[in-house]
Amino acid sequence: MQRAVLSLVMLLGLCGVISAQESTGAKASKFTTGSSDPLINDINQFIRQGWEDNGVEPSEVADDAEWIRRVFLDLVGHVPSGKQVEEFMRDKDDAKRSKLVDTLLADPAYVRNQTTLWTNTLIGRGTPDKTNRAGLEKFLRESFAKGRPWNEVAYDLIAAEGRFDENGAVNYVLAQLQLNPNSEEYVVEATAKTARIFLGLQVQCTQCHNHPFNEWKQNQFWEFNSFFRQALRVDHEKYNPQTGQMDDDYSELIRRNFEGPVYYETRAGLMLVAYPKYFGTELDPGPETNRRLEFARAVTKDDSQKLLAKAMVNRTWGHFFANGFTRPVDDMGPHNPASHPELLDRLTDEFIKSGYDTKKLASWICNTEAYNLTSRFNGKKNEIDNPSNGETALFSHMYVKPMQVEQLYESLLVATSANAAGQGSYEAAQGKREEWLRQFMRIFGADDGEEPSLFSGTIPQALLMMNGPLVQNAISAEKGSYLNEVLSSPSYKKDPDRIRALYLAALGRTPTSTEVKNMSGMMSRYPTPLMAYQDLYWALLNSNEFIVIH
Amino acid sequence: MFNQGMSRRHFLSHAAMGGAAVLGANQFLSHLQLNAAEVSKNQKACILIWLGGGAPTIDMWDLKPGSKNGGEFKPISTAGDLQICEHLPTIAQNMDALSVVRSMSTREADHMRGAYFMHTGYVPNPTVVHPTFGSVVSYEVGTKRQNLEIPAFVSIGNGGMSPGFLGMSHAPFSVDAGGRIQNADMGSMDQGRLMARLSMLETIEDGFIKSNRGEAGQAHKDVYGKAVNLMKSEQMKAFKLDEEKPEVREAYGRGGFGDSLLMARRLVEVGVPFIEVNTLGGWDLHNDVFNTLKNQRLPQLDKGIGSLVADLKQRGMMDNVTIICMGEFGRTPRINQNVGRDHWATSWSVLVGGGGLKGGQAIGETDADGTRIVSDSYLPSDLWATVAYAMRIPLDTVHTSKRGRPMKIANGGQPIKGLI
């Protein structure tokens, strides 16, 4: 019986029947973060309709501690400090949640976090050969800091030409050009990545054959591919008088001559041709056409399909909820219907209307009722809303997601003041960060296409947390470290206060009285308080509760 | 709250009470030790000896005396039905257990692409990362070895490739030739304190698991459980070579490569099904190929592999352990102006043996100059299908990539007929 219900729900979800016509009986939402934007209420109605249609009752609203930790991690990429949590909990303002969202969106850390996320998406965590990661980061940092419209940023990334240090945007396409320029495959990766990242289309399989279960045809892959045929990477070297050898100097992305169709072979061995064509837009295949630029224009200016905006909305929603309206977020189309198609369309239209304002989009989502719910299930009342079991996401509670490696790193710094403990210059700190992230990447996997995440279940990952240098440093209680501060400050004289301070910093919440009692009991067996506190902090930082966003 | 006067011993005995979970593992270990000898005889394993850079197999396994491409070395007879290089005498004595596939044709002559192709059986493809075969074995065989506390795919010397779509839990577990595992060292911390820490951790983790937020909390606890088991495991002794007799260590050759092969044998004995050894590099011999081979690479290779095979035979393990020795490609038959050989994937050789495969054979054939295959040719997918066959992994096994694409094990290759 249970099973039958589940599969029925799944079936309904797959057919995309969650019709969210405004308040066809869905209870009006009482919850508010204090935001006055009327769109928020509309989003809430769409989501509530989905709950009603599926017979699900949402979980409670998350308490302040749970919510502030989540919104910090999602927007600025690290946990809040213990002090920030306490201040937020004390704040009596009814609009404090919407105000915090505004504050975080204005924080330079938001720009840094977006830059990290997008650099990883565009070129992966392991920088491809002869690609200038710092250049791309600079381009993204400036774009996000200025609040540039997403369609303009995308236009630059797709169409850019120039040196990889002077025009950082070229590094996106350069990163995909790693083969021999005479190879038929030279721009295959640029084609597939661009369709996937910017348009939410998975076309890579159609390189060789018509897709078995979506409507994409092989000719469309090669039509897209033909837009990139003028892209050429040029690598420059310079003579090194010390070694007598040629060293890498810089690389650039230029336009080479290409005209006419591209040729491709079907599985049956038939040779066919494809011309540059993006849905309705057909280009002149002559030599004068700047194909990549025209493609960027077609995609980012007046595309009746609105794919660029839709893909961004879906990806952003997925960033906050660990699930987009489709799974995966970058595979959209009739073969993979959205869970909330009307909401997705509405958000897409509003996003375009806002001038592709990515901060607005983030703000809308953070102010929704769904984003403010606890990650606890509401008993049996929403147990079917469990996407990790393959069910359609209904957003009736927050889904737990693992921290990404950068979030973990930054959070460990915040939680332990490890950045303050025994460190020197900015360069030294950056060097340490890079060294740490390198080790992490090796252990956690750096495969960009598959969204590497923590605790995919490996022993080296656990060992790195248990015995690795960062946590060791964090519990060393050196002068300047958070642990040292807690143990030496007059504000934390009593043991329960100290335990409370460590819980707040690591988990963003206060311990229950039972927890204080249990921990005190275990700690009393230690020969010295220092050892006991070190081990408590070790346990907190190593816990499941620390390493997930919930 | 704190009992400052408590002695260390007292602390330990208290702390130990908090670590009851660990006792189970110890009991189970003694059980395991009793059966260790039996287990090692019956469990299938594969040792991949990786010759990074691409070894000149024309100077090792498929010599061309009398040809302009023949080089400086002479062939010698072996215990098998083929000849190999004169600088590999120990291996020659054990060739009854090993064969050479002389007709590999693998088309990828770039280091990265060749390494990928030879490890996975698939050419690189921008849309999917294929698992290296060690990860496939971890996925297919390792998950069934309940008693194994060490990861099922160990890479000695930081080689190996990506587990691809099979996921990081099947990634190569890296150790160096000294058997050191990154971050497994607890420094001076004693077991008692570790247990005290772990009981605090358990309290926090259980609290989160009970808060009913889905499976992530329990999954995290399970991984930590495995990591702790590893840190305390008796099987970690496999990494410690000082238990071996000095004469055994001498026979394998002291230093990186010999130690690695000895460690590989010890890992097989505790049940690890796939070990990649990547501690004898430097095969990218564009210059001075003969001196380098004769004076440096071949003596180490010979001692190591020769002793490994002799040791496995003597222990009755040869029929269960498949050995593959190869790099990303071979090297040009033509000798270049620097007395070196360049990259060559068209016609080259791989050493294969053990695991119940036929030994002493030369499979396939190249022409008198070594530039062309004059028999059936083989791909890496055929090699891995042969290993799968030897390890009793069904050849109709299909894995699914994260994007839902079905992938045949070993890229649908067929076991090499002359070997089975």
PDB file of C-alpha atoms in Angstrom, chain B residues 90 177 241 244-263 277 279-280 298-308 311:
ATOM      1  CA  THR B  90      65.264 -13.626 -12.515  1.00  0.00           C
ATOM      2  CA  ALA B 177      56.571   2.864  -0.603  1.00  0.00           C
ATOM      3  CA  LEU B 241      57.635  -4.645   6.120  1.00  0.00           C
ATOM      4  CA  GLU B 244      59.570  -9.844   6.900  1.00  0.00           C
ATOM      5  CA  LYS B 245      62.839 -11.737   7.111  1.00  0.00           C
ATOM      6  CA  PRO B 246      65.886  -9.762   5.946  1.00  0.00           C
ATOM      7  CA  GLU B 247      66.618 -12.310   3.212  1.00  0.00           C
ATOM      8  CA  VAL B 248      63.134 -11.862   1.771  1.00  0.00           C
ATOM      9  CA  ARG B 249      63.571  -8.120   1.713  1.00  0.00           C
ATOM     10  CA  GLU B 250      66.942  -8.490   0.050  1.00  0.00           C
ATOM     11  CA  ALA B 251      65.484 -10.786  -2.566  1.00  0.00           C
ATOM     12  CA  TYR B 252      62.798  -8.290  -3.579  1.00  0.00           C
ATOM     13  CA  GLY B 253      65.378  -5.520  -3.514  1.00  0.00           C
ATOM     14  CA  ARG B 254      65.436  -2.865  -0.828  1.00  0.00           C
ATOM     15  CA  GLY B 255      64.161   0.556  -1.657  1.00  0.00           C
ATOM     16  CA  GLY B 256      60.970   1.760  -3.278  1.00  0.00           C
ATOM     17  CA  PHE B 257      60.074  -0.810  -5.886  1.00  0.00           C
ATOM     18  CA  GLY B 258      61.041  -4.036  -4.128  1.00  0.00           C
ATOM     19  CA  ASP B 259      59.380  -2.867  -0.930  1.00  0.00           C
ATOM     20  CA  SER B 260      56.235  -1.985  -2.856  1.00  0.00           C
ATOM     21  CA  LEU B 261      55.917  -5.445  -4.394  1.00  0.00           C
ATOM     22  CA  LEU B 262      56.505  -7.099  -1.051  1.00  0.00           C
ATOM     23  CA  MET B 263      53.844  -4.871   0.443  1.00  0.00           C
ATOM     24  CA  VAL B 277      52.392  -0.327  -7.742  1.00  0.00           C
ATOM     25  CA  THR B 279      57.117   3.279  -7.615  1.00  0.00           C
ATOM     26  CA  LEU B 280      59.370   2.437 -10.537  1.00  0.00           C
ATOM     27  CA  LEU B 298      65.850  -3.427 -15.552  1.00  0.00           C
ATOM     28  CA  PRO B 299      67.856  -4.715 -12.577  1.00  0.00           C
ATOM     29  CA  GLN B 300      65.233  -3.315 -10.181  1.00  0.00           C
ATOM     30  CA  LEU B 301      62.355  -4.567 -12.275  1.00  0.00           C
ATOM     31  CA  ASP B 302      63.923  -7.988 -12.586  1.00  0.00           C
ATOM     32  CA  LYS B 303      64.650  -8.449  -8.923  1.00  0.00           C
ATOM     33  CA  GLY B 304      61.243  -7.203  -7.852  1.00  0.00           C
ATOM     34  CA  ILE B 305      58.988  -9.075 -10.249  1.00  0.00           C
ATOM     35  CA  GLY B 306      61.159 -12.198 -10.286  1.00  0.00           C
ATOM     36  CA  SER B 307      61.075 -12.446  -6.497  1.00  0.00           C
ATOM     37  CA  LEU B 308      57.388 -11.637  -6.299  1.00  0.00           C
ATOM     38  CA  ASP B 311      57.348 -15.898  -3.557  1.00  0.00           C
TER      39      ASP B 311
END
